[in-house]
CSV table of C-alpha atoms and ligand atoms in Angstrom, one decimal:
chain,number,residue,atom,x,y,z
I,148,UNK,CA,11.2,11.5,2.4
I,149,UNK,CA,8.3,12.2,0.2
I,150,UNK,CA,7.0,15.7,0.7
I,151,UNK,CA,3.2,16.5,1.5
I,152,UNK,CA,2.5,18.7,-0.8
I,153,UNK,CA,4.3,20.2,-3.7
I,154,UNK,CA,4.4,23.1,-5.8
I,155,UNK,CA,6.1,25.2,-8.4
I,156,UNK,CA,5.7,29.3,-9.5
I,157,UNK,CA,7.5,30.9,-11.8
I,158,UNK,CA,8.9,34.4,-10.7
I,159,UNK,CA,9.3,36.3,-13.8
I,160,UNK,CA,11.4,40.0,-12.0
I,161,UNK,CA,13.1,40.0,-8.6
I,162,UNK,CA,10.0,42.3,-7.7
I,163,UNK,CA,7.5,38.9,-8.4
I,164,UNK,CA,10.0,36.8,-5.9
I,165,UNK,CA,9.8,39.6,-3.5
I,166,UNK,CA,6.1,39.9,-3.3
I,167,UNK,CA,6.0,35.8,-3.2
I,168,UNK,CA,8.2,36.4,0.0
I,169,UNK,CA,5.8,38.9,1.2
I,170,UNK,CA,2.8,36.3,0.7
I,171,UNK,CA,5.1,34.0,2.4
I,172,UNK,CA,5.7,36.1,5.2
I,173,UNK,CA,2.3,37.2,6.1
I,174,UNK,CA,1.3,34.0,6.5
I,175,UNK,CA,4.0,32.6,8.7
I,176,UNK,CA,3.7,32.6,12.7
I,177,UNK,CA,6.0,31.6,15.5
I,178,UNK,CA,7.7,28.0,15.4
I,179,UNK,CA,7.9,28.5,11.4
I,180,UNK,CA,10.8,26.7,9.8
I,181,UNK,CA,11.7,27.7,6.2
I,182,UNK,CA,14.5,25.7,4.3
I,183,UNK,CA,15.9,27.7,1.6
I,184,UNK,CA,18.6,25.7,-1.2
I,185,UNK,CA,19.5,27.4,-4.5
I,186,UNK,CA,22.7,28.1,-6.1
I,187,UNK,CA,24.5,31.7,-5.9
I,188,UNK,CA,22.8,34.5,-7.3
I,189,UNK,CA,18.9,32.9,-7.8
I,190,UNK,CA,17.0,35.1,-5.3
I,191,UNK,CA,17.2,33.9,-1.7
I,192,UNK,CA,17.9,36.8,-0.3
I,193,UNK,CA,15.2,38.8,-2.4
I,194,UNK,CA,12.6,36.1,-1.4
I,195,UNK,CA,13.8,36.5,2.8
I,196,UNK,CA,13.4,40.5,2.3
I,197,UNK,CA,10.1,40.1,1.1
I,198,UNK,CA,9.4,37.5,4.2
I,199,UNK,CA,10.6,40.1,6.6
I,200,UNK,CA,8.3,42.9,4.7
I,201,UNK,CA,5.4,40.3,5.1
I,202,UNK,CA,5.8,39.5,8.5
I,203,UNK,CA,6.2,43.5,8.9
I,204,UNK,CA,9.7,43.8,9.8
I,205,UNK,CA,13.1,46.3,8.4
I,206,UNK,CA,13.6,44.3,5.1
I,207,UNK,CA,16.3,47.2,4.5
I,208,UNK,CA,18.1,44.9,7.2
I,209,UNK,CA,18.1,41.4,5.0
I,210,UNK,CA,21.4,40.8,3.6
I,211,UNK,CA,23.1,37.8,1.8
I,212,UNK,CA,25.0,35.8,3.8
I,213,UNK,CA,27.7,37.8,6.0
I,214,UNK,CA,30.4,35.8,8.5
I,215,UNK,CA,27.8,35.1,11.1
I,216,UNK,CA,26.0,32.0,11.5
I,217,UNK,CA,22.6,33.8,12.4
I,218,UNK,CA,21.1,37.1,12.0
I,219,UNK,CA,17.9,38.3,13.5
I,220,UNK,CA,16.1,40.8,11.9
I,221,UNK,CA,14.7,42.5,14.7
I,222,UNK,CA,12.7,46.2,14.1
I,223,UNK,CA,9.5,46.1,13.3
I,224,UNK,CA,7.2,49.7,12.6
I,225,UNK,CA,3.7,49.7,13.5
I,226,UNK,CA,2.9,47.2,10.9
I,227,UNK,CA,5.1,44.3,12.9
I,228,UNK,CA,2.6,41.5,13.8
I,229,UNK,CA,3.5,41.1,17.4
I,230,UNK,CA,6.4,40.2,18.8
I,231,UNK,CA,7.3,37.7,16.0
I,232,UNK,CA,10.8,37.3,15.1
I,233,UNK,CA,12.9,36.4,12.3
I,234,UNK,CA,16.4,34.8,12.4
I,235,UNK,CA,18.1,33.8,9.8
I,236,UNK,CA,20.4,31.0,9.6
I,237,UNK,CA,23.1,30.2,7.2
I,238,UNK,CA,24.8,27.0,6.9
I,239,UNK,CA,27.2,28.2,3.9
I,240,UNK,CA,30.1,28.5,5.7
I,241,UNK,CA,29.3,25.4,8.2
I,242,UNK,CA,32.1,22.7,8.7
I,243,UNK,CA,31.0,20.8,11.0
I,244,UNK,CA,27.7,19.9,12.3
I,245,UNK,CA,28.7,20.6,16.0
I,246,UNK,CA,29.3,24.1,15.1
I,247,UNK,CA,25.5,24.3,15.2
I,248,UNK,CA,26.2,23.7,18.9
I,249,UNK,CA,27.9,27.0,19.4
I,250,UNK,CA,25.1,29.3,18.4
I,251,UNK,CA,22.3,27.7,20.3
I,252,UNK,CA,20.9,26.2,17.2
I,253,UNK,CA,18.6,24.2,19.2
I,254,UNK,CA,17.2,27.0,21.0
I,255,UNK,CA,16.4,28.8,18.0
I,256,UNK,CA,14.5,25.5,16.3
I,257,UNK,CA,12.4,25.6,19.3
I,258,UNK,CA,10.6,28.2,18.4
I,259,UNK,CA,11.5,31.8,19.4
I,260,UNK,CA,10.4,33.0,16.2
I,261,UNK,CA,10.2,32.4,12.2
I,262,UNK,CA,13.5,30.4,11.5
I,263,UNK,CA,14.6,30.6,8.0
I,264,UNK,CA,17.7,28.0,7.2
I,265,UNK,CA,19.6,28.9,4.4
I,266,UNK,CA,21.7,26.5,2.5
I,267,UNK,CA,20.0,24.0,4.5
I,268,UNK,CA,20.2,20.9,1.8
I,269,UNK,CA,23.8,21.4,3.1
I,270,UNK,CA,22.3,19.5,6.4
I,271,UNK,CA,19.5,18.4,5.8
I,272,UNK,CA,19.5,16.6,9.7
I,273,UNK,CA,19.5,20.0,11.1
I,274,UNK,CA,16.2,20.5,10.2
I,275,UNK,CA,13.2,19.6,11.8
I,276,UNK,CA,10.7,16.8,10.5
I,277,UNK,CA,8.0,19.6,9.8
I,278,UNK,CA,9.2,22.4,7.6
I,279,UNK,CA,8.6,24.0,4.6
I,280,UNK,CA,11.8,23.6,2.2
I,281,UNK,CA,12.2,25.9,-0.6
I,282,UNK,CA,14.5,25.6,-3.7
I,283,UNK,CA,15.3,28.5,-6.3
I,284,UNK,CA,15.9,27.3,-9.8
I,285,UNK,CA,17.9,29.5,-12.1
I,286,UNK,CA,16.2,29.6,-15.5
I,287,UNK,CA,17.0,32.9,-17.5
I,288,UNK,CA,17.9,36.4,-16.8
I,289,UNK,CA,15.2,37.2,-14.7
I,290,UNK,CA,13.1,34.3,-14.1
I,291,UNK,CA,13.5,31.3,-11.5
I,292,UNK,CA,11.8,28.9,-10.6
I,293,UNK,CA,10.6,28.4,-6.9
I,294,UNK,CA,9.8,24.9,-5.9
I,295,UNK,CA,8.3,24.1,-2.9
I,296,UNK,CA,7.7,21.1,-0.5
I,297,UNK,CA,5.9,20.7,2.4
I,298,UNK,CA,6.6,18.1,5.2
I,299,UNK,CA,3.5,18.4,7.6
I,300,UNK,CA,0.0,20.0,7.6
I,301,UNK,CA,0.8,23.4,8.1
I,302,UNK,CA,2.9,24.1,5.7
I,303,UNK,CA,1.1,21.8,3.2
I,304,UNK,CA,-2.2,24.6,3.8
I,305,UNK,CA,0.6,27.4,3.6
I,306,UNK,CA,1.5,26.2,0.0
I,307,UNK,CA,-1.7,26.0,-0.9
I,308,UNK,CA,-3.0,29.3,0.2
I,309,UNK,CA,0.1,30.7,-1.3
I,310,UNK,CA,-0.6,29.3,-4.9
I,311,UNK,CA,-4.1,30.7,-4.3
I,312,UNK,CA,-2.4,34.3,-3.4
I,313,UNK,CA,-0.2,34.5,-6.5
I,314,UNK,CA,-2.9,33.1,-8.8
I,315,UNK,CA,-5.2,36.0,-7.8
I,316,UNK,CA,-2.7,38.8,-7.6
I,317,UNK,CA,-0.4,37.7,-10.6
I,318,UNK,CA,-3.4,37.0,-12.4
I,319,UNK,CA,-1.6,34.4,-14.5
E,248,ATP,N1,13.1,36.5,-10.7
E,248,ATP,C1,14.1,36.9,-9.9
E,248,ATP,N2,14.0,36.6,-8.6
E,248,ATP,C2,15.0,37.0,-7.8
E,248,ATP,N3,16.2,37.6,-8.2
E,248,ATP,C3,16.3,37.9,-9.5
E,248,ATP,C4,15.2,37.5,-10.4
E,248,ATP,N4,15.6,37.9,-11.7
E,248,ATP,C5,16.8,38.5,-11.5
E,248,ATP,N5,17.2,38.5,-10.2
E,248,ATP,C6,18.5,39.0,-9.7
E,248,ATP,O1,19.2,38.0,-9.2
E,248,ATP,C7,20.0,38.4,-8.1
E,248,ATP,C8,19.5,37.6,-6.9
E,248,ATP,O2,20.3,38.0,-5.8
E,248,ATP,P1,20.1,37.4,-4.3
E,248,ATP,O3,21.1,38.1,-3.5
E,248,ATP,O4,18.7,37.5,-3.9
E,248,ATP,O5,20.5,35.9,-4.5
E,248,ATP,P2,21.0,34.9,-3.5
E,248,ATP,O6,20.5,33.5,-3.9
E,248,ATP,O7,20.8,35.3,-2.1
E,248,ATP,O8,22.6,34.9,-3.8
E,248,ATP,P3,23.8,34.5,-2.8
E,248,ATP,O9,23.8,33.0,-2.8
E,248,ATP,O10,25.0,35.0,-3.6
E,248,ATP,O11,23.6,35.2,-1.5
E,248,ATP,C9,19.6,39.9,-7.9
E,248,ATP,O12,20.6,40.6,-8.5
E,248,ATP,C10,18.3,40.0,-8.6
E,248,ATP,O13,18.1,41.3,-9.1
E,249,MG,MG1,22.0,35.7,-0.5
């Protein structure tokens, strides 16, 4: 399916795809789905710490993929924006579709909070119509490329007031 809107940054240090997480994060409200793709080692897990920092939560707490099928990074100092929440899926490990089943995946999708599917080009039917789907590109030592598509208005305006954000603060 086409996408709505797309666009590509560069992320020159971990620290840039951190802060491009924060941005992210700030910006993102209940119902929110992210779809994260990218090979081993090109910066999901930075980019989801700097969501959680954005959205105000423990980004001490964001780790790669462990055994579990869903984390929820819960916390949340005076900065935390409400009760929002953050759980983060990760379809690495998944077999079998139905194994979504067992952890309520459905539930989750419905909107308790910011949902953030990792490996999600995995299963691409697991995700809803509406979402923004984000792909890290490795292309040196410390620079990837962060490509993303938007299926739907909101996160369409999301990638567009993010490229606004990093071209004001990154002054590139
Ligand atoms: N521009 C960059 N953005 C993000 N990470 C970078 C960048 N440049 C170098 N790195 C390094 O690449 C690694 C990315 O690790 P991270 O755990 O975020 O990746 P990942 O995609 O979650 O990997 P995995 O699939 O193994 O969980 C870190 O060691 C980080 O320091
Ligand atoms: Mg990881």
């Amino acid at each position: 399916m086409p996408a709505d809107r797309t666009a590509e940054i560069t992320s020159r240090t971990p620290q840039e795809t951190e802060q491009i997480g924060s941005f992210l994060g700030s910006m993102l409200a209940k119902g929110d789905i992210i779809a994260l793709s990218g090979e081993l080692g090109t910066g999901k897990t930075t980019l989801v710490r700097g969501m959680a920092r954005g959205i105000g939560l423990e980004e001490g707490e964001v780790a790669s993929p462990s055994f579990t099928l869903v984390n929820e990074y819960a916390g949340g100092g005076p900065l935390a924006r409400g009760p929002l929440r953050l759980f983060h899926i990760d379809l690495y490990r998944l077999e079998d579709e139905k194994e979504l089943l067992g952890i309520d995946y459905e539930e989750y999708i419905k909107g308790e909070g910011v949902v953030v599917i990792e490996w999600a080009d995995r299963i691409p039917r697991a995700v809803p119509r509406d979402a923004l789907w984000i792909t890290l590109r490795y292309l040196g030592a410390e620079c990837r490329q962060i490509v993303l598509q938007a299926q739907g208005d909101r996160y369409k305006a999301m990638i567009e007031e993010l490229q606004r954000k990093v071209y004001t603060e990154f002054s590139l």
